[in-house]
XYZ file of C-alpha atoms in Angstrom:
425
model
C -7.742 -57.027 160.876
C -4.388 -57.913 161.212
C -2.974 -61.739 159.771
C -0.065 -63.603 160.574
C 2.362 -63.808 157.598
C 3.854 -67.551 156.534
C 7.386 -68.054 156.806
C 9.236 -69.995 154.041
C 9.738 -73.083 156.042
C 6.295 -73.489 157.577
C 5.092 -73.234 153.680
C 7.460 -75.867 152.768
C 6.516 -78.451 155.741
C 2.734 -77.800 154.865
C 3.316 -78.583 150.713
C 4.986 -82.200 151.821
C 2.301 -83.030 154.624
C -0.272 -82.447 152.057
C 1.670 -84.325 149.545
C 2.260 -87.403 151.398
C -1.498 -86.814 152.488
C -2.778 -86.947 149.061
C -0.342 -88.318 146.498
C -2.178 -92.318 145.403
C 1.611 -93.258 144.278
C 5.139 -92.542 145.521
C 8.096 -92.693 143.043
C 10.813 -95.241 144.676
C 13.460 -93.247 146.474
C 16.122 -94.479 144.000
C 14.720 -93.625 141.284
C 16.198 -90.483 139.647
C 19.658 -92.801 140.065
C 18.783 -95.547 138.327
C 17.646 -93.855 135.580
C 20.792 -92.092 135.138
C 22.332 -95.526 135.772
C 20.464 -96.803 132.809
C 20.677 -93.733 130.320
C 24.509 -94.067 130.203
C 24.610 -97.902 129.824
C 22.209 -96.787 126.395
C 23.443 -96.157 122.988
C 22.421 -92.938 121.213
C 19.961 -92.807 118.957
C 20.668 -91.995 115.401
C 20.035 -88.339 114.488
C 17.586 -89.810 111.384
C 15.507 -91.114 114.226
C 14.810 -88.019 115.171
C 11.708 -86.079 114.069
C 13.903 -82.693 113.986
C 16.122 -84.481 111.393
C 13.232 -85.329 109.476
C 12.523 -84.029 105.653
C 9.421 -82.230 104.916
C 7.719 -84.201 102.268
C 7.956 -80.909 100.053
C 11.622 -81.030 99.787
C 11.590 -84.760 99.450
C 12.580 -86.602 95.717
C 10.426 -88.291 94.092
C 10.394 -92.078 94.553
C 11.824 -94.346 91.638
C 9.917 -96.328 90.492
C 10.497 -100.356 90.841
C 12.372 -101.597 87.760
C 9.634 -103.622 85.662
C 10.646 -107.574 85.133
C 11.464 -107.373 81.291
C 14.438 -104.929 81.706
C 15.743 -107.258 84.323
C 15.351 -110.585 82.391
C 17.122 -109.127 79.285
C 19.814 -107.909 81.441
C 20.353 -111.230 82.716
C 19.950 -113.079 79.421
C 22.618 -110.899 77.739
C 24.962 -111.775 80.746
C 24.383 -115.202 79.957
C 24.786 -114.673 76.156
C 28.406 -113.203 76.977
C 29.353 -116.257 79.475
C 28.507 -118.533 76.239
C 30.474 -116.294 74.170
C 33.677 -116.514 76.390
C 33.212 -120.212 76.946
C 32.876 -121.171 73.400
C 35.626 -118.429 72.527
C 37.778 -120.368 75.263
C 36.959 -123.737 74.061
C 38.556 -123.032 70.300
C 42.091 -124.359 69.883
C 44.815 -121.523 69.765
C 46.206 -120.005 66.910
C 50.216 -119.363 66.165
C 51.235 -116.372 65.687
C 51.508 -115.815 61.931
C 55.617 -115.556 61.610
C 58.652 -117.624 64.005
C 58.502 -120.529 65.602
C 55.245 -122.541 66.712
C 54.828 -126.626 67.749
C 54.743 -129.163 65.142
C 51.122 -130.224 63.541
C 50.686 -132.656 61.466
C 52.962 -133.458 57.899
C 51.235 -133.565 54.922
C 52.951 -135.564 52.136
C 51.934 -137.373 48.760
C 50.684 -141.125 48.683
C 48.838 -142.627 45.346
C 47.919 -139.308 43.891
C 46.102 -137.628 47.102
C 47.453 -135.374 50.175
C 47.483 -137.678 53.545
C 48.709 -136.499 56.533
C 50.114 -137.797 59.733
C 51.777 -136.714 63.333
C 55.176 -135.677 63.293
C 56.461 -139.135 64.373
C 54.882 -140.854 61.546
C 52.330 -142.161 63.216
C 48.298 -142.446 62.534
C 48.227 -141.477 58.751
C 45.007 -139.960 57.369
C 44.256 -139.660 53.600
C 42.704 -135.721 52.888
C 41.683 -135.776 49.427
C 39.854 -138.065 47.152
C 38.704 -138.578 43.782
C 39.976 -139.100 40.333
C 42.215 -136.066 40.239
C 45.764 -136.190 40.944
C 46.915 -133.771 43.839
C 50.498 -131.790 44.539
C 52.259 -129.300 46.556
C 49.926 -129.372 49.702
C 50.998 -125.957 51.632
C 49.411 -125.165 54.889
C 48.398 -121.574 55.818
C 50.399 -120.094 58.649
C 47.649 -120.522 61.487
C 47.343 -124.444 60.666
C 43.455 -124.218 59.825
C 44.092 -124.684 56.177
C 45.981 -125.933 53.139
C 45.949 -125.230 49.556
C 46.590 -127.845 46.913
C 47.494 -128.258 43.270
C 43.912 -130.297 41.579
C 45.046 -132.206 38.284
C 42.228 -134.305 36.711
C 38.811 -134.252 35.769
C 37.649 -131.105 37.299
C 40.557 -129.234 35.251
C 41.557 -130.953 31.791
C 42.105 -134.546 31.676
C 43.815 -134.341 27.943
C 46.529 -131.809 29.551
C 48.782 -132.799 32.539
C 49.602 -129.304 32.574
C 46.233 -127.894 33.580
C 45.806 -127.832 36.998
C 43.463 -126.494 39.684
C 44.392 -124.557 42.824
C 42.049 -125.645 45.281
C 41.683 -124.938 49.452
C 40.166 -127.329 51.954
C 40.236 -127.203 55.504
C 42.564 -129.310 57.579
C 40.578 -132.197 57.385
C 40.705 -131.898 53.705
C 36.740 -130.812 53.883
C 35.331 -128.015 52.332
C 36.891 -127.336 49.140
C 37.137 -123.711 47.273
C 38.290 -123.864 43.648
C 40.678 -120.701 43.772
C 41.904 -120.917 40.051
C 40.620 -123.489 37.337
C 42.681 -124.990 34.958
C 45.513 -123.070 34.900
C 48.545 -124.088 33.018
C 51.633 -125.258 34.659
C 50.682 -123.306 38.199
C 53.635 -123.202 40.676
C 53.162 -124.048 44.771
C 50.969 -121.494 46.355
C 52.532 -119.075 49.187
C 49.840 -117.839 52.006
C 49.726 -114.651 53.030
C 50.421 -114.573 57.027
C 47.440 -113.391 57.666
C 45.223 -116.460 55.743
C 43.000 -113.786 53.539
C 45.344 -114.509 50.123
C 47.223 -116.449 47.911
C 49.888 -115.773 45.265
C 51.053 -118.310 42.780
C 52.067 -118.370 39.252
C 51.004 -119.622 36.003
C 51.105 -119.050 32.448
C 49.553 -116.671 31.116
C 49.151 -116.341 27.389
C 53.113 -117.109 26.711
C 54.695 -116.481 29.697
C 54.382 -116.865 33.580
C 52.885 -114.636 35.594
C 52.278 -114.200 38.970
C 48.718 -114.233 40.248
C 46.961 -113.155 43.556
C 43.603 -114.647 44.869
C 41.301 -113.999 47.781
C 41.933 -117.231 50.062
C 38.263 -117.834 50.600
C 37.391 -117.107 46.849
C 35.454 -113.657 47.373
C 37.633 -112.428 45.003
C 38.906 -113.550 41.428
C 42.778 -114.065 40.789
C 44.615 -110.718 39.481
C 48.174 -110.558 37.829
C 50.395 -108.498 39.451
C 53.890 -107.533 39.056
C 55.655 -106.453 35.510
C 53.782 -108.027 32.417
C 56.644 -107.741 30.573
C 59.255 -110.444 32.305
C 58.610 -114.306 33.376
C 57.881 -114.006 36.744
C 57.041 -117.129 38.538
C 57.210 -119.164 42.101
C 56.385 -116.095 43.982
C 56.874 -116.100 48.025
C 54.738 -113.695 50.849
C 57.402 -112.403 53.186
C 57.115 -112.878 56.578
C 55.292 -109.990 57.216
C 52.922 -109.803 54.494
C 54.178 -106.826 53.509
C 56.381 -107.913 50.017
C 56.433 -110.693 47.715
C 59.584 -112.203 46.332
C 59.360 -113.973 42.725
C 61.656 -115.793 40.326
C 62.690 -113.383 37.467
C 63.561 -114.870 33.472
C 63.107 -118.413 31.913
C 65.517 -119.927 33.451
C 65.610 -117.814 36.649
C 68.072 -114.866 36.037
C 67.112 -113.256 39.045
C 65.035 -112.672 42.312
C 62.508 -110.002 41.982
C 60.676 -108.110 44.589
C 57.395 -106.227 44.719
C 54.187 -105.064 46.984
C 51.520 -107.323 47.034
C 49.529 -104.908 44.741
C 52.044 -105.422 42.056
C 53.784 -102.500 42.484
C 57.314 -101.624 43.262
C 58.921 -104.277 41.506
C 62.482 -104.368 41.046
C 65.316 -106.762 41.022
C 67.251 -107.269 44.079
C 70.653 -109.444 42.641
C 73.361 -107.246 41.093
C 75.296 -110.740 40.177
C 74.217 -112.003 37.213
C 72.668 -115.810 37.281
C 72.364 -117.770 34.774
C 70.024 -120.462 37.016
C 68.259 -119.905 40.446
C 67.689 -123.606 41.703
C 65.404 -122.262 45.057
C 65.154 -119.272 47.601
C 63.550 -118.337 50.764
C 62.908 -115.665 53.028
C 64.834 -115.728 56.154
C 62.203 -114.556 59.142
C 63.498 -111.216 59.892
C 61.243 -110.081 56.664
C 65.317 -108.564 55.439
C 67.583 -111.625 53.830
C 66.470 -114.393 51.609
C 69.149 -117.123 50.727
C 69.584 -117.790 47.375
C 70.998 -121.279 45.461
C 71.833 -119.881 42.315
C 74.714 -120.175 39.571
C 76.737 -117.654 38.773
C 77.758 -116.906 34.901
C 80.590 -119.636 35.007
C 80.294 -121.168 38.204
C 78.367 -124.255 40.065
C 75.127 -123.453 42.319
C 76.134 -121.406 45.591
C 73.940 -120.143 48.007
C 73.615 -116.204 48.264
C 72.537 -113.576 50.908
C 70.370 -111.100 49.191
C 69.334 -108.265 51.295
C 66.105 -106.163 50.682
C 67.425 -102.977 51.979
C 69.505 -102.846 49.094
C 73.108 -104.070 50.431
C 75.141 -105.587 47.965
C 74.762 -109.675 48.240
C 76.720 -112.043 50.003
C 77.928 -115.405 48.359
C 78.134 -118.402 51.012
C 80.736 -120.870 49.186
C 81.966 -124.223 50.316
C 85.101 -124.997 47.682
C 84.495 -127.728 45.715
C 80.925 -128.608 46.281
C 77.176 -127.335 44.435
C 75.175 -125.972 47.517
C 71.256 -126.057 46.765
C 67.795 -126.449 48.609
C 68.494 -123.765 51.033
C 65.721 -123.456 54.874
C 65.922 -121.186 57.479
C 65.108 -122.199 60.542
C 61.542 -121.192 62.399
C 64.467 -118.349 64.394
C 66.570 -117.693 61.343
C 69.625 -118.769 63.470
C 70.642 -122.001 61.385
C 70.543 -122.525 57.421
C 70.007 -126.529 55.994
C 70.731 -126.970 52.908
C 72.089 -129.641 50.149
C 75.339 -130.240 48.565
C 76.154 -132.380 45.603
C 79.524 -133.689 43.931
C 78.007 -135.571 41.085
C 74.428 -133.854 40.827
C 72.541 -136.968 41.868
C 73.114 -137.576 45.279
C 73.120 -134.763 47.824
C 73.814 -135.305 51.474
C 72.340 -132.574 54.366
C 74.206 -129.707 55.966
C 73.074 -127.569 58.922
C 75.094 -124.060 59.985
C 74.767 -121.136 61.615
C 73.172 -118.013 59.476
C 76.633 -116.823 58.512
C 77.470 -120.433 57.307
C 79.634 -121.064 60.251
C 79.845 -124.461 62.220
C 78.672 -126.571 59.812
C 77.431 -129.868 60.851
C 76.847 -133.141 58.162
C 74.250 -134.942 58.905
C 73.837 -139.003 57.910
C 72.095 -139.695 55.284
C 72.087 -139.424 51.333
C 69.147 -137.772 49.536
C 67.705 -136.761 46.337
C 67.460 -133.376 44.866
C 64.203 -132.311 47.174
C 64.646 -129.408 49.173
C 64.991 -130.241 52.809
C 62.506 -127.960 54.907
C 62.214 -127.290 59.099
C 59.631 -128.378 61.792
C 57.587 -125.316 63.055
C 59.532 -125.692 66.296
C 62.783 -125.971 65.096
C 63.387 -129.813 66.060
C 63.222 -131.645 62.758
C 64.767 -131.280 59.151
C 62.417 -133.138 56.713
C 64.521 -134.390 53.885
C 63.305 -136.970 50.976
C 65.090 -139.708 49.844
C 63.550 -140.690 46.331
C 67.181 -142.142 44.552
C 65.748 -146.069 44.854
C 62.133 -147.847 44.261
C 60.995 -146.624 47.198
C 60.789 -143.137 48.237
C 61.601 -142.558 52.108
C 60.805 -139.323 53.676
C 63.216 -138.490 56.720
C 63.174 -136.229 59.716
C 66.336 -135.532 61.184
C 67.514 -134.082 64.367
C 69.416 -131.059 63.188
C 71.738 -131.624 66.373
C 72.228 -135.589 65.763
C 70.876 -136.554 68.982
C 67.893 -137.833 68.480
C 67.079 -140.922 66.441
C 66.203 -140.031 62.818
C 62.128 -140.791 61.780
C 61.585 -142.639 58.335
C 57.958 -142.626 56.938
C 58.563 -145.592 53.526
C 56.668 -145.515 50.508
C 55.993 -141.517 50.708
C 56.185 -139.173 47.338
C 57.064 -135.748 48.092
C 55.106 -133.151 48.076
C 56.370 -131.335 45.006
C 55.399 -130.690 41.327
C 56.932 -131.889 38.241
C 60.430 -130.545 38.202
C 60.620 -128.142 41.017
C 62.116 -129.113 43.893
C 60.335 -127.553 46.457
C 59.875 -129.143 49.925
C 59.105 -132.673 50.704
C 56.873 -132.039 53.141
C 54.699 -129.027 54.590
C 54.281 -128.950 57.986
C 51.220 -127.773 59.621
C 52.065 -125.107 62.240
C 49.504 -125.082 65.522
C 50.359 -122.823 69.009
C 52.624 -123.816 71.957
């Protein structure tokens, strides 16, 4: 039995009859092209999407657990803690720095017995102590916050004008600490820059000695410095880092020492026979002296703590006394007398050059600068009532006169009229 073989294209023409016979649905003709029309109008689908790119759960991390509420709130309190910090941190007036020039505060001064203050013009004064006692020598501590103050009265002895109380208040005069009670004949305390100490003198047993305290009293006073001399009014440098002091009875020389009390040695190689005041110029190096020499009137004097040999600053025929630096250290104020009552005001450069006289006549209170380097306060106390000036150390400005004002000083040491409360730019 023989059978006739297909060909190719008879197979092919049978497949599509039977096809178009029995297929229910036909694809459109366009098809295949319009799905390539839409595939590349498409974007890609990410790789993650993929199940190839997918992790097997066994080489999977762990989940992390969701962060329970309680970590969360204290995170956000403490957040909250340091925006109350910063706010209240920002809200606090700023400080000086501790040494050079700052703006002027207010000026304490003497009325009736107690410390008052007022601003710089005069203006708005404010009594700051109170009570029976008599107070002196208000001195502010370098950042303005507080002053310390000579207590003589009830608290101390009221039988001995020469018993005294060194007491700190704040700046409102609130607050007070009772540094040293009833100490006899205590000089003007000096602040450290740094606020944390005081050092004064006063006698102790026969002599004067100088003392240092703990500004907040934490800490008892301690004599420091060479038992064996008179060592009194002492003076913090600049820096903290020394303290100058009056040597002898009748001041025979400047001393210097650590604040510990050690080091100590005398700094003059001339030989005085009075020291009327002295101050540190702000470089931490100088301090001008008003002394006398053996046979000679009061001149002021350059001492240098490096050990240089001293410099004597003369104007012929005149008693130079109540030497001030300015805030910079680039001008000197000072006093000069012909007949050793009244004393009119000089301003120069460091080296004594360009001298300027300002108007004026004044008694023998030591004139003193403004924090900012504006105003010379200088006392007039010659008639029955006491006048406390502040001049313009160029003579432009108008001069400021506060009337019935004592000075700020003790009995007998004429230490500045004023102190001047130093507060930032």
């Amino acid at each position: 039995m023989t059978t006739k073989r297909m060909s190719e294209p008879d197979f092919d023409r049978l497949l599509t009859a039977w096809f178009e016979t029995d297929a229910h649905v036909r694809e459109p003709e366009a098809l295949v092209d319009d799905a390539i029309t839409r595939v590349n109008r498409s974007r890609r689908v990410p790789a993650w999407l993929l199940h190839e790119w997918w992790i097997p759960m066994q080489h999977s991390m762990h989940l992390r657990a969701v962060p329970r509420l309680a970590p969360v709130l204290l995170l956000i309190a403490l957040l909250l803690a340091a925006i109350v910090a910063i706010a209240i941190v920002g809200s606090r007036p700023r400080l000086p720095d501790p040494f050079g020039p700052a703006a002027n505060g207010l000026v304490a001064y003497l009325s009736n017995g107690q410390v008052y203050s007022a601003n710089p013009d005069g203006s708005n004064p404010i009594q700051l102590t109170f009570g029976d006692g008599s107070a002196s020598t208000p001195v502010w501590s370098r950042d303005g916050t507080k002053f310390a103050y000579r207590l003589t009265g009830p608290t101390s002895n009221p039988s001995s004008s020469s018993e005294s109380d060194l007491v700190v208040v704040d700046a409102d005069g609130t607050k007070p600490i009772t540094i040293d009670r009833g100490a006899r004949d205590i000089s003007p305390a000096s602040w450290s820059p740094d606020g944390r100490w005081l050092v004064y003198a006063r006698v102790d047993g026969t002599n004067d000695q100088v003392f240092i305290a703990a500004a907040d009293g934490s800490k008892p006073p301690v004599g420091i410095g060479n038992p064996q001399t008179v060592n009194w009014s002492p003076i913090f440098s600049p820096d903290g880092t020394k303290i100058m002091y009056f040597v002898g009875q009748e001041g025979d020389g400047i001393g210097v020492m650590n604040p510990d009390g050690s080091d100590w040695h005398i700094l003059n190689t001339t030989p005085f026979k009075a020291i009327d005041s002295a101050t540190w110029h702000p470089d931490g190096d100088r301090i001008v002296v008003a002394a006398a020499g053996a046979t000679e009137a009061t001149d002021l004097w350059i001492l240098h703590v490096g050990g240089s040999p001293e410099q004597r600053l003369r104007v012929p025929g005149q008693a130079e006394v109540g030497p001030s630096w300015s805030p910079i250290g680039d001008r000197l104020a000072y006093l000069t007398t012909g007949d050793g009552v009244s004393f009119r005001l000089h301003v120069a450069d460091a080296d004594s050059a360009n001298e300027r006289l300002l108007p004026g006549i004044y008694g023998h209170i030591n004139p003193s600068w403004s924090p900012d380097g504006t105003r010379i306060a200088v006392v007039n106390d010659l008639g029955s009532v006491v006048r406390l000036t502040l001049l313009d150390p160029d003579g432009k400005a108008e001069a400021i006169v506060i009337d019935a004002v004592f000075a700020a000083r003790p009995i007998a040491e004429p230490v500045s009229p004023t102190a001047w409360q130093r507060v930032a730019p």
